[in-house]
Protein backbone atom coordinates (compact mmCIF):
# COMPACT_ATOMS: atom_id res chain seq x y z
CA UNK A 1 0.00 0.00 0.00
CA UNK A 2 1.27 3.43 -0.86
CA UNK A 3 1.64 6.08 1.80
CA UNK A 4 -0.91 8.86 1.38
CA UNK A 5 0.42 12.37 0.80
CA UNK A 6 -2.21 14.11 2.93
CA UNK A 7 -3.11 12.44 6.27
CA UNK A 8 -5.78 15.10 6.98
CA UNK A 9 -7.55 14.25 3.73
CA UNK A 10 -7.69 10.55 4.51
CA UNK A 11 -8.79 11.33 8.11
CA UNK A 12 -11.66 13.43 6.73
CA UNK A 13 -12.65 10.53 4.46
CA UNK A 14 -12.62 8.27 7.51
CA UNK A 15 -15.06 10.54 9.34
CA UNK A 16 -17.36 10.62 6.30
CA UNK A 17 -17.31 6.81 6.08
CA UNK A 18 -17.94 6.51 9.83
CA UNK A 19 -20.91 8.89 9.62
CA UNK A 20 -22.52 6.73 6.94
CA UNK A 21 -21.85 3.47 8.83
CA UNK A 22 -21.02 4.12 12.50
CA UNK A 23 -20.46 0.51 13.50
CA UNK A 24 -17.07 -0.38 14.96
CA UNK A 25 -15.41 -2.98 17.13
CA UNK A 26 -14.36 -1.57 20.51
CA UNK A 27 -12.10 -3.30 22.99
CA UNK A 28 -10.05 -2.50 26.03
CA UNK A 29 -6.38 -3.43 25.93
CA UNK A 30 -6.92 -5.85 28.82
CA UNK A 31 -6.96 -9.12 26.87
CA UNK A 32 -10.73 -9.35 26.40
CA UNK A 33 -12.23 -9.50 22.95
CA UNK A 34 -13.59 -6.43 21.18
CA UNK A 35 -17.33 -6.06 20.73
CA UNK A 36 -19.54 -4.28 18.21
CA UNK A 37 -20.61 -0.77 19.19
CA UNK A 38 -22.21 2.20 17.47
CA UNK A 39 -20.00 5.29 17.44
CA UNK A 40 -21.59 8.66 18.07
CA UNK A 41 -19.82 11.67 16.56
CA UNK A 42 -19.75 15.23 17.84
CA UNK A 43 -18.44 17.59 15.16
CA UNK A 44 -17.25 19.94 17.92
CA UNK A 45 -14.87 17.21 19.17
CA UNK A 46 -13.15 15.76 16.08
CA UNK A 47 -10.65 13.49 17.86
CA UNK A 48 -13.30 11.87 20.04
CA UNK A 49 -15.84 9.09 19.59
CA UNK A 50 -18.71 8.47 21.98
CA UNK A 51 -20.58 5.25 22.77
CA UNK A 52 -23.76 4.71 24.74
CA UNK A 53 -23.37 1.55 26.80
CA UNK A 54 -24.73 -0.22 29.81
CA UNK A 55 -22.89 0.35 33.07
CA UNK A 56 -22.46 -3.43 33.17
CA UNK A 57 -20.69 -3.49 29.78
CA UNK A 58 -17.10 -4.76 30.03
CA UNK A 59 -15.81 -1.56 28.37
CA UNK A 60 -17.54 0.69 30.93
CA UNK A 61 -14.59 0.47 33.33
CA UNK A 62 -12.51 2.39 30.77
CA UNK A 63 -8.80 2.36 30.11
CA UNK A 64 -6.53 2.02 27.10
CA UNK A 65 -8.63 0.88 24.16
CA UNK A 66 -8.67 0.16 20.43
CA UNK A 67 -11.38 0.77 17.85
CA UNK A 68 -11.43 -1.07 14.51
CA UNK A 69 -13.53 0.09 11.58
CA UNK A 70 -14.42 -1.43 8.20
CA UNK A 71 -16.53 0.66 5.80
CA UNK A 72 -19.68 -0.81 4.26
CA UNK A 73 -18.02 -1.14 0.85
CA UNK A 74 -14.83 -2.64 2.31
CA UNK A 75 -12.96 0.25 0.71
CA UNK A 76 -11.80 1.91 3.93
CA UNK A 77 -10.29 0.51 7.13
CA UNK A 78 -9.23 2.12 10.38
CA UNK A 79 -7.55 1.16 13.63
CA UNK A 80 -7.61 3.78 16.38
CA UNK A 81 -5.80 3.73 19.72
CA UNK A 82 -6.78 5.87 22.66
CA UNK A 83 -8.28 6.16 26.12
CA UNK A 84 -11.84 5.20 27.01
CA UNK A 85 -13.62 6.75 29.98
CA UNK A 86 -17.11 7.37 31.31
CA UNK A 87 -18.42 10.82 30.40
CA UNK A 88 -21.89 11.16 31.86
CA UNK A 89 -22.35 14.85 31.10
CA UNK A 90 -26.11 15.47 30.71
CA UNK A 91 -25.60 18.08 27.98
CA UNK A 92 -23.43 15.68 25.93
CA UNK A 93 -25.98 12.88 26.39
CA UNK A 94 -28.75 15.24 25.17
CA UNK A 95 -26.66 16.28 22.16
CA UNK A 96 -25.96 12.69 21.04
CA UNK A 97 -29.26 11.05 22.00
CA UNK A 98 -31.29 9.55 19.15
CA UNK A 99 -34.06 7.01 18.50
CA UNK A 100 -31.60 4.15 17.95
CA UNK A 101 -30.06 4.73 21.37
CA UNK A 102 -33.49 4.98 22.98
CA UNK A 103 -34.35 1.53 21.61
CA UNK A 104 -31.52 0.08 23.74
CA UNK A 105 -32.33 2.15 26.83
CA UNK A 106 -36.12 2.16 27.38
CA UNK A 107 -35.63 4.21 30.57
CA UNK A 108 -34.48 7.09 28.38
CA UNK A 109 -31.65 9.47 29.17
CA UNK A 110 -32.03 8.77 32.89
CA UNK A 111 -32.00 4.96 32.54
CA UNK A 112 -30.08 3.73 35.61
CA UNK A 113 -27.95 1.39 33.48
CA UNK A 114 -26.96 4.07 30.91
CA UNK A 115 -23.44 5.40 30.64
CA UNK A 116 -21.81 7.49 27.92
CA UNK A 117 -18.30 6.35 27.05
CA UNK A 118 -15.79 8.80 25.62
CA UNK A 119 -12.95 7.53 23.42
CA UNK A 120 -10.16 10.08 23.01
CA UNK A 121 -8.11 9.14 19.95
CA UNK A 122 -4.34 9.21 20.50
CA UNK A 123 -3.33 7.75 17.14
CA UNK A 124 -4.82 6.02 14.12
CA UNK A 125 -3.84 4.05 11.07
CA UNK A 126 -6.22 4.46 8.15
CA UNK A 127 -6.32 2.63 4.85
CA UNK A 128 -8.28 3.55 1.75
CA UNK A 129 -8.46 0.72 -0.78
CA UNK A 130 -9.32 2.42 -4.03
CA UNK A 131 -8.04 -0.27 -6.34
CA UNK A 132 -7.75 0.80 -9.97
CA UNK A 133 -9.56 -1.01 -12.79
CA UNK A 134 -6.37 -2.81 -13.79
CA UNK A 135 -5.87 -3.86 -10.16
CA UNK A 136 -9.44 -5.22 -9.98
CA UNK A 137 -8.87 -7.23 -13.15
CA UNK A 138 -5.67 -8.67 -11.68
CA UNK A 139 -7.59 -9.65 -8.55
CA UNK A 140 -10.23 -11.43 -10.65
CA UNK A 141 -7.80 -13.25 -12.94
CA UNK A 142 -4.64 -13.47 -10.86
CA UNK A 143 -1.58 -11.28 -10.96
CA UNK A 144 0.43 -8.91 -8.82
CA UNK A 145 -1.06 -5.59 -7.79
CA UNK A 146 1.49 -2.77 -7.64
CA UNK A 147 1.37 0.01 -5.03
CA UNK A 148 0.17 2.58 -7.58
CA UNK A 149 -2.84 0.34 -8.27
CA UNK A 150 -3.77 -0.37 -4.68
CA UNK A 151 -4.54 2.17 -2.01
CA UNK A 152 -3.69 5.00 0.34
CA UNK A 153 -2.42 4.65 3.88
CA UNK A 154 -2.01 7.25 6.57
CA UNK A 155 -0.78 7.30 10.13
CA UNK A 156 -2.50 10.07 12.08
CA UNK A 157 -1.46 11.24 15.51
CA UNK A 158 -3.91 13.30 17.49
CA UNK A 159 -2.90 16.84 18.36
CA UNK A 160 -3.90 18.06 21.71
JSON list of N, CA and C in Angstrom, two decimals, residues 1-71:
[
{"chain": "A", "resi": 1, "resn": "UNK", "atom": "N", "xyz": [0.84, -1.18, 0.00]},
{"chain": "A", "resi": 1, "resn": "UNK", "atom": "CA", "xyz": [0.00, 0.00, 0.00]},
{"chain": "A", "resi": 1, "resn": "UNK", "atom": "C", "xyz": [0.88, 1.25, 0.00]},
{"chain": "A", "resi": 2, "resn": "UNK", "atom": "N", "xyz": [0.50, 2.19, -0.75]},
{"chain": "A", "resi": 2, "resn": "UNK", "atom": "CA", "xyz": [1.27, 3.43, -0.86]},
{"chain": "A", "resi": 2, "resn": "UNK", "atom": "C", "xyz": [0.92, 4.36, 0.29]},
{"chain": "A", "resi": 3, "resn": "UNK", "atom": "N", "xyz": [1.92, 5.08, 0.77]},
{"chain": "A", "resi": 3, "resn": "UNK", "atom": "CA", "xyz": [1.64, 6.08, 1.80]},
{"chain": "A", "resi": 3, "resn": "UNK", "atom": "C", "xyz": [0.88, 7.23, 1.17]},
{"chain": "A", "resi": 4, "resn": "UNK", "atom": "N", "xyz": [-0.08, 7.76, 1.88]},
{"chain": "A", "resi": 4, "resn": "UNK", "atom": "CA", "xyz": [-0.91, 8.86, 1.38]},
{"chain": "A", "resi": 4, "resn": "UNK", "atom": "C", "xyz": [-0.19, 10.17, 1.63]},
{"chain": "A", "resi": 5, "resn": "UNK", "atom": "N", "xyz": [-0.27, 11.09, 0.68]},
{"chain": "A", "resi": 5, "resn": "UNK", "atom": "CA", "xyz": [0.42, 12.37, 0.80]},
{"chain": "A", "resi": 5, "resn": "UNK", "atom": "C", "xyz": [-0.23, 13.30, 1.82]},
{"chain": "A", "resi": 6, "resn": "UNK", "atom": "N", "xyz": [-1.52, 13.17, 2.07]},
{"chain": "A", "resi": 6, "resn": "UNK", "atom": "CA", "xyz": [-2.21, 14.11, 2.93]},
{"chain": "A", "resi": 6, "resn": "UNK", "atom": "C", "xyz": [-3.00, 13.36, 4.01]},
{"chain": "A", "resi": 7, "resn": "UNK", "atom": "N", "xyz": [-2.40, 13.16, 5.21]},
{"chain": "A", "resi": 7, "resn": "UNK", "atom": "CA", "xyz": [-3.11, 12.44, 6.27]},
{"chain": "A", "resi": 7, "resn": "UNK", "atom": "C", "xyz": [-4.43, 13.09, 6.67]},
{"chain": "A", "resi": 8, "resn": "UNK", "atom": "N", "xyz": [-4.53, 14.43, 6.61]},
{"chain": "A", "resi": 8, "resn": "UNK", "atom": "CA", "xyz": [-5.78, 15.10, 6.98]},
{"chain": "A", "resi": 8, "resn": "UNK", "atom": "C", "xyz": [-6.90, 14.75, 6.02]},
{"chain": "A", "resi": 9, "resn": "UNK", "atom": "N", "xyz": [-6.55, 14.61, 4.74]},
{"chain": "A", "resi": 9, "resn": "UNK", "atom": "CA", "xyz": [-7.55, 14.25, 3.73]},
{"chain": "A", "resi": 9, "resn": "UNK", "atom": "C", "xyz": [-8.10, 12.85, 3.98]},
{"chain": "A", "resi": 10, "resn": "UNK", "atom": "N", "xyz": [-7.22, 11.91, 4.27]},
{"chain": "A", "resi": 10, "resn": "UNK", "atom": "CA", "xyz": [-7.69, 10.55, 4.51]},
{"chain": "A", "resi": 10, "resn": "UNK", "atom": "C", "xyz": [-8.44, 10.47, 5.85]},
{"chain": "A", "resi": 11, "resn": "UNK", "atom": "N", "xyz": [-8.06, 11.28, 6.84]},
{"chain": "A", "resi": 11, "resn": "UNK", "atom": "CA", "xyz": [-8.79, 11.33, 8.11]},
{"chain": "A", "resi": 11, "resn": "UNK", "atom": "C", "xyz": [-10.20, 11.88, 7.89]},
{"chain": "A", "resi": 12, "resn": "UNK", "atom": "N", "xyz": [-10.33, 12.88, 7.05]},
{"chain": "A", "resi": 12, "resn": "UNK", "atom": "CA", "xyz": [-11.66, 13.43, 6.73]},
{"chain": "A", "resi": 12, "resn": "UNK", "atom": "C", "xyz": [-12.52, 12.38, 6.03]},
{"chain": "A", "resi": 13, "resn": "UNK", "atom": "N", "xyz": [-11.91, 11.60, 5.13]},
{"chain": "A", "resi": 13, "resn": "UNK", "atom": "CA", "xyz": [-12.65, 10.53, 4.46]},
{"chain": "A", "resi": 13, "resn": "UNK", "atom": "C", "xyz": [-13.11, 9.49, 5.48]},
{"chain": "A", "resi": 14, "resn": "UNK", "atom": "N", "xyz": [-12.24, 9.21, 6.46]},
{"chain": "A", "resi": 14, "resn": "UNK", "atom": "CA", "xyz": [-12.62, 8.27, 7.51]},
{"chain": "A", "resi": 14, "resn": "UNK", "atom": "C", "xyz": [-13.87, 8.75, 8.25]},
{"chain": "A", "resi": 15, "resn": "UNK", "atom": "N", "xyz": [-13.90, 10.01, 8.63]},
{"chain": "A", "resi": 15, "resn": "UNK", "atom": "CA", "xyz": [-15.06, 10.54, 9.34]},
{"chain": "A", "resi": 15, "resn": "UNK", "atom": "C", "xyz": [-16.32, 10.46, 8.48]},
{"chain": "A", "resi": 16, "resn": "UNK", "atom": "N", "xyz": [-16.20, 10.74, 7.19]},
{"chain": "A", "resi": 16, "resn": "UNK", "atom": "CA", "xyz": [-17.36, 10.62, 6.30]},
{"chain": "A", "resi": 16, "resn": "UNK", "atom": "C", "xyz": [-17.86, 9.17, 6.24]},
{"chain": "A", "resi": 17, "resn": "UNK", "atom": "N", "xyz": [-16.94, 8.23, 6.13]},
{"chain": "A", "resi": 17, "resn": "UNK", "atom": "CA", "xyz": [-17.31, 6.81, 6.08]},
{"chain": "A", "resi": 17, "resn": "UNK", "atom": "C", "xyz": [-17.96, 6.39, 7.40]},
{"chain": "A", "resi": 18, "resn": "UNK", "atom": "N", "xyz": [-17.40, 6.87, 8.52]},
{"chain": "A", "resi": 18, "resn": "UNK", "atom": "CA", "xyz": [-17.94, 6.51, 9.83]},
{"chain": "A", "resi": 18, "resn": "UNK", "atom": "C", "xyz": [-19.34, 7.09, 10.04]},
{"chain": "A", "resi": 19, "resn": "UNK", "atom": "N", "xyz": [-19.58, 8.29, 9.51]},
{"chain": "A", "resi": 19, "resn": "UNK", "atom": "CA", "xyz": [-20.91, 8.89, 9.62]},
{"chain": "A", "resi": 19, "resn": "UNK", "atom": "C", "xyz": [-21.95, 8.07, 8.86]},
{"chain": "A", "resi": 20, "resn": "UNK", "atom": "N", "xyz": [-21.56, 7.50, 7.72]},
{"chain": "A", "resi": 20, "resn": "UNK", "atom": "CA", "xyz": [-22.52, 6.73, 6.94]},
{"chain": "A", "resi": 20, "resn": "UNK", "atom": "C", "xyz": [-22.71, 5.31, 7.47]},
{"chain": "A", "resi": 21, "resn": "UNK", "atom": "N", "xyz": [-21.75, 4.81, 8.23]},
{"chain": "A", "resi": 21, "resn": "UNK", "atom": "CA", "xyz": [-21.85, 3.47, 8.83]},
{"chain": "A", "resi": 21, "resn": "UNK", "atom": "C", "xyz": [-21.07, 3.49, 10.14]},
{"chain": "A", "resi": 22, "resn": "UNK", "atom": "N", "xyz": [-21.73, 3.86, 11.25]},
{"chain": "A", "resi": 22, "resn": "UNK", "atom": "CA", "xyz": [-21.02, 4.12, 12.50]},
{"chain": "A", "resi": 22, "resn": "UNK", "atom": "C", "xyz": [-20.70, 2.89, 13.35]},
{"chain": "A", "resi": 23, "resn": "UNK", "atom": "N", "xyz": [-20.67, 1.73, 12.74]},
{"chain": "A", "resi": 23, "resn": "UNK", "atom": "CA", "xyz": [-20.46, 0.51, 13.50]},
{"chain": "A", "resi": 23, "resn": "UNK", "atom": "C", "xyz": [-18.98, 0.15, 13.54]},
{"chain": "A", "resi": 24, "resn": "UNK", "atom": "N", "xyz": [-18.48, -0.09, 14.74]},
{"chain": "A", "resi": 24, "resn": "UNK", "atom": "CA", "xyz": [-17.07, -0.38, 14.96]},
{"chain": "A", "resi": 24, "resn": "UNK", "atom": "C", "xyz": [-16.95, -1.56, 15.93]},
{"chain": "A", "resi": 25, "resn": "UNK", "atom": "N", "xyz": [-15.74, -2.03, 16.08]},
{"chain": "A", "resi": 25, "resn": "UNK", "atom": "CA", "xyz": [-15.41, -2.98, 17.13]},
{"chain": "A", "resi": 25, "resn": "UNK", "atom": "C", "xyz": [-14.59, -2.21, 18.16]},
{"chain": "A", "resi": 26, "resn": "UNK", "atom": "N", "xyz": [-15.00, -2.29, 19.42]},
{"chain": "A", "resi": 26, "resn": "UNK", "atom": "CA", "xyz": [-14.36, -1.57, 20.51]},
{"chain": "A", "resi": 26, "resn": "UNK", "atom": "C", "xyz": [-13.87, -2.57, 21.54]},
{"chain": "A", "resi": 27, "resn": "UNK", "atom": "N", "xyz": [-12.63, -2.40, 21.96]},
{"chain": "A", "resi": 27, "resn": "UNK", "atom": "CA", "xyz": [-12.10, -3.30, 22.99]},
{"chain": "A", "resi": 27, "resn": "UNK", "atom": "C", "xyz": [-11.06, -2.61, 23.85]},
{"chain": "A", "resi": 28, "resn": "UNK", "atom": "N", "xyz": [-11.08, -2.97, 25.12]},
{"chain": "A", "resi": 28, "resn": "UNK", "atom": "CA", "xyz": [-10.05, -2.50, 26.03]},
{"chain": "A", "resi": 28, "resn": "UNK", "atom": "C", "xyz": [-8.79, -3.32, 25.80]},
{"chain": "A", "resi": 29, "resn": "UNK", "atom": "N", "xyz": [-7.66, -2.75, 26.12]},
{"chain": "A", "resi": 29, "resn": "UNK", "atom": "CA", "xyz": [-6.38, -3.43, 25.93]},
{"chain": "A", "resi": 29, "resn": "UNK", "atom": "C", "xyz": [-6.06, -4.30, 27.16]},
{"chain": "A", "resi": 30, "resn": "UNK", "atom": "N", "xyz": [-7.08, -5.03, 27.62]},
{"chain": "A", "resi": 30, "resn": "UNK", "atom": "CA", "xyz": [-6.92, -5.85, 28.82]},
{"chain": "A", "resi": 30, "resn": "UNK", "atom": "C", "xyz": [-7.01, -7.35, 28.52]},
{"chain": "A", "resi": 31, "resn": "UNK", "atom": "N", "xyz": [-6.93, -7.71, 27.25]},
{"chain": "A", "resi": 31, "resn": "UNK", "atom": "CA", "xyz": [-6.96, -9.12, 26.87]},
{"chain": "A", "resi": 31, "resn": "UNK", "atom": "C", "xyz": [-8.33, -9.65, 26.52]},
{"chain": "A", "resi": 32, "resn": "UNK", "atom": "N", "xyz": [-9.39, -8.89, 26.78]},
{"chain": "A", "resi": 32, "resn": "UNK", "atom": "CA", "xyz": [-10.73, -9.35, 26.40]},
{"chain": "A", "resi": 32, "resn": "UNK", "atom": "C", "xyz": [-10.97, -9.01, 24.94]},
{"chain": "A", "resi": 33, "resn": "UNK", "atom": "N", "xyz": [-11.89, -9.73, 24.35]},
{"chain": "A", "resi": 33, "resn": "UNK", "atom": "CA", "xyz": [-12.23, -9.50, 22.95]},
{"chain": "A", "resi": 33, "resn": "UNK", "atom": "C", "xyz": [-12.96, -8.17, 22.77]},
{"chain": "A", "resi": 34, "resn": "UNK", "atom": "N", "xyz": [-12.83, -7.63, 21.56]},
{"chain": "A", "resi": 34, "resn": "UNK", "atom": "CA", "xyz": [-13.59, -6.43, 21.18]},
{"chain": "A", "resi": 34, "resn": "UNK", "atom": "C", "xyz": [-15.04, -6.81, 20.96]},
{"chain": "A", "resi": 35, "resn": "UNK", "atom": "N", "xyz": [-15.91, -5.81, 20.97]},
{"chain": "A", "resi": 35, "resn": "UNK", "atom": "CA", "xyz": [-17.33, -6.06, 20.73]},
{"chain": "A", "resi": 35, "resn": "UNK", "atom": "C", "xyz": [-17.89, -4.96, 19.83]},
{"chain": "A", "resi": 36, "resn": "UNK", "atom": "N", "xyz": [-18.96, -5.29, 19.10]},
{"chain": "A", "resi": 36, "resn": "UNK", "atom": "CA", "xyz": [-19.54, -4.28, 18.21]},
{"chain": "A", "resi": 36, "resn": "UNK", "atom": "C", "xyz": [-20.23, -3.17, 19.00]},
{"chain": "A", "resi": 37, "resn": "UNK", "atom": "N", "xyz": [-20.00, -1.95, 18.57]},
{"chain": "A", "resi": 37, "resn": "UNK", "atom": "CA", "xyz": [-20.61, -0.77, 19.19]},
{"chain": "A", "resi": 37, "resn": "UNK", "atom": "C", "xyz": [-20.95, 0.22, 18.08]},
{"chain": "A", "resi": 38, "resn": "UNK", "atom": "N", "xyz": [-21.85, 1.14, 18.39]},
{"chain": "A", "resi": 38, "resn": "UNK", "atom": "CA", "xyz": [-22.21, 2.20, 17.47]},
{"chain": "A", "resi": 38, "resn": "UNK", "atom": "C", "xyz": [-21.56, 3.49, 17.93]},
{"chain": "A", "resi": 39, "resn": "UNK", "atom": "N", "xyz": [-20.70, 4.05, 17.09]},
{"chain": "A", "resi": 39, "resn": "UNK", "atom": "CA", "xyz": [-20.00, 5.29, 17.44]},
{"chain": "A", "resi": 39, "resn": "UNK", "atom": "C", "xyz": [-20.93, 6.48, 17.24]},
{"chain": "A", "resi": 40, "resn": "UNK", "atom": "N", "xyz": [-20.88, 7.40, 18.18]},
{"chain": "A", "resi": 40, "resn": "UNK", "atom": "CA", "xyz": [-21.59, 8.66, 18.07]},
{"chain": "A", "resi": 40, "resn": "UNK", "atom": "C", "xyz": [-20.54, 9.74, 17.85]},
{"chain": "A", "resi": 41, "resn": "UNK", "atom": "N", "xyz": [-20.77, 10.62, 16.89]},
{"chain": "A", "resi": 41, "resn": "UNK", "atom": "CA", "xyz": [-19.82, 11.67, 16.56]},
{"chain": "A", "resi": 41, "resn": "UNK", "atom": "C", "xyz": [-20.34, 13.03, 16.98]},
{"chain": "A", "resi": 42, "resn": "UNK", "atom": "N", "xyz": [-19.45, 13.84, 17.51]},
{"chain": "A", "resi": 42, "resn": "UNK", "atom": "CA", "xyz": [-19.75, 15.23, 17.84]},
{"chain": "A", "resi": 42, "resn": "UNK", "atom": "C", "xyz": [-18.78, 16.07, 17.02]},
{"chain": "A", "resi": 43, "resn": "UNK", "atom": "N", "xyz": [-19.30, 16.80, 16.04]},
{"chain": "A", "resi": 43, "resn": "UNK", "atom": "CA", "xyz": [-18.44, 17.59, 15.16]},
{"chain": "A", "resi": 43, "resn": "UNK", "atom": "C", "xyz": [-17.61, 18.62, 15.91]},
{"chain": "A", "resi": 44, "resn": "UNK", "atom": "N", "xyz": [-18.02, 18.98, 17.11]},
{"chain": "A", "resi": 44, "resn": "UNK", "atom": "CA", "xyz": [-17.25, 19.94, 17.92]},
{"chain": "A", "resi": 44, "resn": "UNK", "atom": "C", "xyz": [-16.05, 19.28, 18.60]},
{"chain": "A", "resi": 45, "resn": "UNK", "atom": "N", "xyz": [-15.97, 17.95, 18.54]},
{"chain": "A", "resi": 45, "resn": "UNK", "atom": "CA", "xyz": [-14.87, 17.21, 19.17]},
{"chain": "A", "resi": 45, "resn": "UNK", "atom": "C", "xyz": [-14.33, 16.18, 18.17]},
{"chain": "A", "resi": 46, "resn": "UNK", "atom": "N", "xyz": [-13.53, 16.62, 17.20]},
{"chain": "A", "resi": 46, "resn": "UNK", "atom": "CA", "xyz": [-13.15, 15.76, 16.08]},
{"chain": "A", "resi": 46, "resn": "UNK", "atom": "C", "xyz": [-12.25, 14.58, 16.42]},
{"chain": "A", "resi": 47, "resn": "UNK", "atom": "N", "xyz": [-11.53, 14.60, 17.51]},
{"chain": "A", "resi": 47, "resn": "UNK", "atom": "CA", "xyz": [-10.65, 13.49, 17.86]},
{"chain": "A", "resi": 47, "resn": "UNK", "atom": "C", "xyz": [-11.26, 12.61, 18.94]},
{"chain": "A", "resi": 48, "resn": "UNK", "atom": "N", "xyz": [-12.59, 12.59, 18.98]},
{"chain": "A", "resi": 48, "resn": "UNK", "atom": "CA", "xyz": [-13.30, 11.87, 20.04]},
{"chain": "A", "resi": 48, "resn": "UNK", "atom": "C", "xyz": [-14.48, 11.11, 19.45]},
{"chain": "A", "resi": 49, "resn": "UNK", "atom": "N", "xyz": [-14.66, 9.88, 19.91]},
{"chain": "A", "resi": 49, "resn": "UNK", "atom": "CA", "xyz": [-15.84, 9.09, 19.59]},
{"chain": "A", "resi": 49, "resn": "UNK", "atom": "C", "xyz": [-16.59, 8.86, 20.90]},
{"chain": "A", "resi": 50, "resn": "UNK", "atom": "N", "xyz": [-17.89, 8.75, 20.81]},
{"chain": "A", "resi": 50, "resn": "UNK", "atom": "CA", "xyz": [-18.71, 8.47, 21.98]},
{"chain": "A", "resi": 50, "resn": "UNK", "atom": "C", "xyz": [-19.51, 7.20, 21.74]},
{"chain": "A", "resi": 51, "resn": "UNK", "atom": "N", "xyz": [-19.80, 6.48, 22.83]},
{"chain": "A", "resi": 51, "resn": "UNK", "atom": "CA", "xyz": [-20.58, 5.25, 22.77]},
{"chain": "A", "resi": 51, "resn": "UNK", "atom": "C", "xyz": [-21.54, 5.23, 23.94]},
{"chain": "A", "resi": 52, "resn": "UNK", "atom": "N", "xyz": [-22.81, 4.97, 23.66]},
{"chain": "A", "resi": 52, "resn": "UNK", "atom": "CA", "xyz": [-23.76, 4.71, 24.74]},
{"chain": "A", "resi": 52, "resn": "UNK", "atom": "C", "xyz": [-23.63, 3.23, 25.07]},
{"chain": "A", "resi": 53, "resn": "UNK", "atom": "N", "xyz": [-23.54, 2.94, 26.36]},
{"chain": "A", "resi": 53, "resn": "UNK", "atom": "CA", "xyz": [-23.37, 1.55, 26.80]},
{"chain": "A", "resi": 53, "resn": "UNK", "atom": "C", "xyz": [-24.07, 1.35, 28.13]},
{"chain": "A", "resi": 54, "resn": "UNK", "atom": "N", "xyz": [-24.23, 0.10, 28.48]},
{"chain": "A", "resi": 54, "resn": "UNK", "atom": "CA", "xyz": [-24.73, -0.22, 29.81]},
{"chain": "A", "resi": 54, "resn": "UNK", "atom": "C", "xyz": [-23.60, -0.12, 30.81]},
{"chain": "A", "resi": 55, "resn": "UNK", "atom": "N", "xyz": [-23.92, 0.26, 32.02]},
{"chain": "A", "resi": 55, "resn": "UNK", "atom": "CA", "xyz": [-22.89, 0.35, 33.07]},
{"chain": "A", "resi": 55, "resn": "UNK", "atom": "C", "xyz": [-22.26, -1.01, 33.34]},
{"chain": "A", "resi": 56, "resn": "UNK", "atom": "N", "xyz": [-22.98, -2.08, 32.97]},
{"chain": "A", "resi": 56, "resn": "UNK", "atom": "CA", "xyz": [-22.46, -3.43, 33.17]},
{"chain": "A", "resi": 56, "resn": "UNK", "atom": "C", "xyz": [-21.65, -3.93, 31.97]},
{"chain": "A", "resi": 57, "resn": "UNK", "atom": "N", "xyz": [-21.48, -3.12, 30.95]},
{"chain": "A", "resi": 57, "resn": "UNK", "atom": "CA", "xyz": [-20.69, -3.49, 29.78]},
{"chain": "A", "resi": 57, "resn": "UNK", "atom": "C", "xyz": [-19.22, -3.58, 30.18]},
{"chain": "A", "resi": 58, "resn": "UNK", "atom": "N", "xyz": [-18.50, -4.56, 29.63]},
{"chain": "A", "resi": 58, "resn": "UNK", "atom": "CA", "xyz": [-17.10, -4.76, 30.03]},
{"chain": "A", "resi": 58, "resn": "UNK", "atom": "C", "xyz": [-16.21, -3.57, 29.69]},
{"chain": "A", "resi": 59, "resn": "UNK", "atom": "N", "xyz": [-16.62, -2.74, 28.73]},
{"chain": "A", "resi": 59, "resn": "UNK", "atom": "CA", "xyz": [-15.81, -1.56, 28.37]},
{"chain": "A", "resi": 59, "resn": "UNK", "atom": "C", "xyz": [-16.07, -0.38, 29.30]},
{"chain": "A", "resi": 60, "resn": "UNK", "atom": "N", "xyz": [-17.14, -0.45, 30.10]},
{"chain": "A", "resi": 60, "resn": "UNK", "atom": "CA", "xyz": [-17.54, 0.69, 30.93]},
{"chain": "A", "resi": 60, "resn": "UNK", "atom": "C", "xyz": [-16.50, 1.07, 31.98]},
{"chain": "A", "resi": 61, "resn": "UNK", "atom": "N", "xyz": [-15.62, 0.13, 32.33]},
{"chain": "A", "resi": 61, "resn": "UNK", "atom": "CA", "xyz": [-14.59, 0.47, 33.33]},
{"chain": "A", "resi": 61, "resn": "UNK", "atom": "C", "xyz": [-13.53, 1.40, 32.75]},
{"chain": "A", "resi": 62, "resn": "UNK", "atom": "N", "xyz": [-13.46, 1.48, 31.42]},
{"chain": "A", "resi": 62, "resn": "UNK", "atom": "CA", "xyz": [-12.51, 2.39, 30.77]},
{"chain": "A", "resi": 62, "resn": "UNK", "atom": "C", "xyz": [-11.08, 1.89, 30.80]},
{"chain": "A", "resi": 63, "resn": "UNK", "atom": "N", "xyz": [-10.22, 2.69, 30.20]},
{"chain": "A", "resi": 63, "resn": "UNK", "atom": "CA", "xyz": [-8.80, 2.36, 30.11]},
{"chain": "A", "resi": 63, "resn": "UNK", "atom": "C", "xyz": [-8.30, 2.50, 28.68]},
{"chain": "A", "resi": 64, "resn": "UNK", "atom": "N", "xyz": [-7.09, 2.01, 28.46]},
{"chain": "A", "resi": 64, "resn": "UNK", "atom": "CA", "xyz": [-6.53, 2.02, 27.10]},
{"chain": "A", "resi": 64, "resn": "UNK", "atom": "C", "xyz": [-7.39, 1.12, 26.22]},
{"chain": "A", "resi": 65, "resn": "UNK", "atom": "N", "xyz": [-7.70, 1.61, 25.02]},
{"chain": "A", "resi": 65, "resn": "UNK", "atom": "CA", "xyz": [-8.63, 0.88, 24.16]},
{"chain": "A", "resi": 65, "resn": "UNK", "atom": "C", "xyz": [-8.24, 1.01, 22.69]},
{"chain": "A", "resi": 66, "resn": "UNK", "atom": "N", "xyz": [-8.85, 0.14, 21.88]},
{"chain": "A", "resi": 66, "resn": "UNK", "atom": "CA", "xyz": [-8.67, 0.16, 20.43]},
{"chain": "A", "resi": 66, "resn": "UNK", "atom": "C", "xyz": [-10.05, 0.10, 19.78]},
{"chain": "A", "resi": 67, "resn": "UNK", "atom": "N", "xyz": [-10.17, 0.80, 18.66]},
{"chain": "A", "resi": 67, "resn": "UNK", "atom": "CA", "xyz": [-11.38, 0.77, 17.85]},
{"chain": "A", "resi": 67, "resn": "UNK", "atom": "C", "xyz": [-10.96, 0.34, 16.44]},
{"chain": "A", "resi": 68, "resn": "UNK", "atom": "N", "xyz": [-11.67, -0.65, 15.88]},
{"chain": "A", "resi": 68, "resn": "UNK", "atom": "CA", "xyz": [-11.43, -1.07, 14.51]},
{"chain": "A", "resi": 68, "resn": "UNK", "atom": "C", "xyz": [-12.69, -0.77, 13.69]},
{"chain": "A", "resi": 69, "resn": "UNK", "atom": "N", "xyz": [-12.44, -0.31, 12.46]},
{"chain": "A", "resi": 69, "resn": "UNK", "atom": "CA", "xyz": [-13.53, 0.09, 11.58]},
{"chain": "A", "resi": 69, "resn": "UNK", "atom": "C", "xyz": [-13.32, -0.49, 10.19]},
{"chain": "A", "resi": 70, "resn": "UNK", "atom": "N", "xyz": [-14.41, -1.00, 9.60]},
{"chain": "A", "resi": 70, "resn": "UNK", "atom": "CA", "xyz": [-14.42, -1.43, 8.20]},
{"chain": "A", "resi": 70, "resn": "UNK", "atom": "C", "xyz": [-15.64, -0.78, 7.55]},
{"chain": "A", "resi": 71, "resn": "UNK", "atom": "N", "xyz": [-15.42, -0.01, 6.49]},
{"chain": "A", "resi": 71, "resn": "UNK", "atom": "CA", "xyz": [-16.53, 0.66, 5.80]},
{"chain": "A", "resi": 71, "resn": "UNK", "atom": "C", "xyz": [-17.44, -0.35, 5.13]}
]
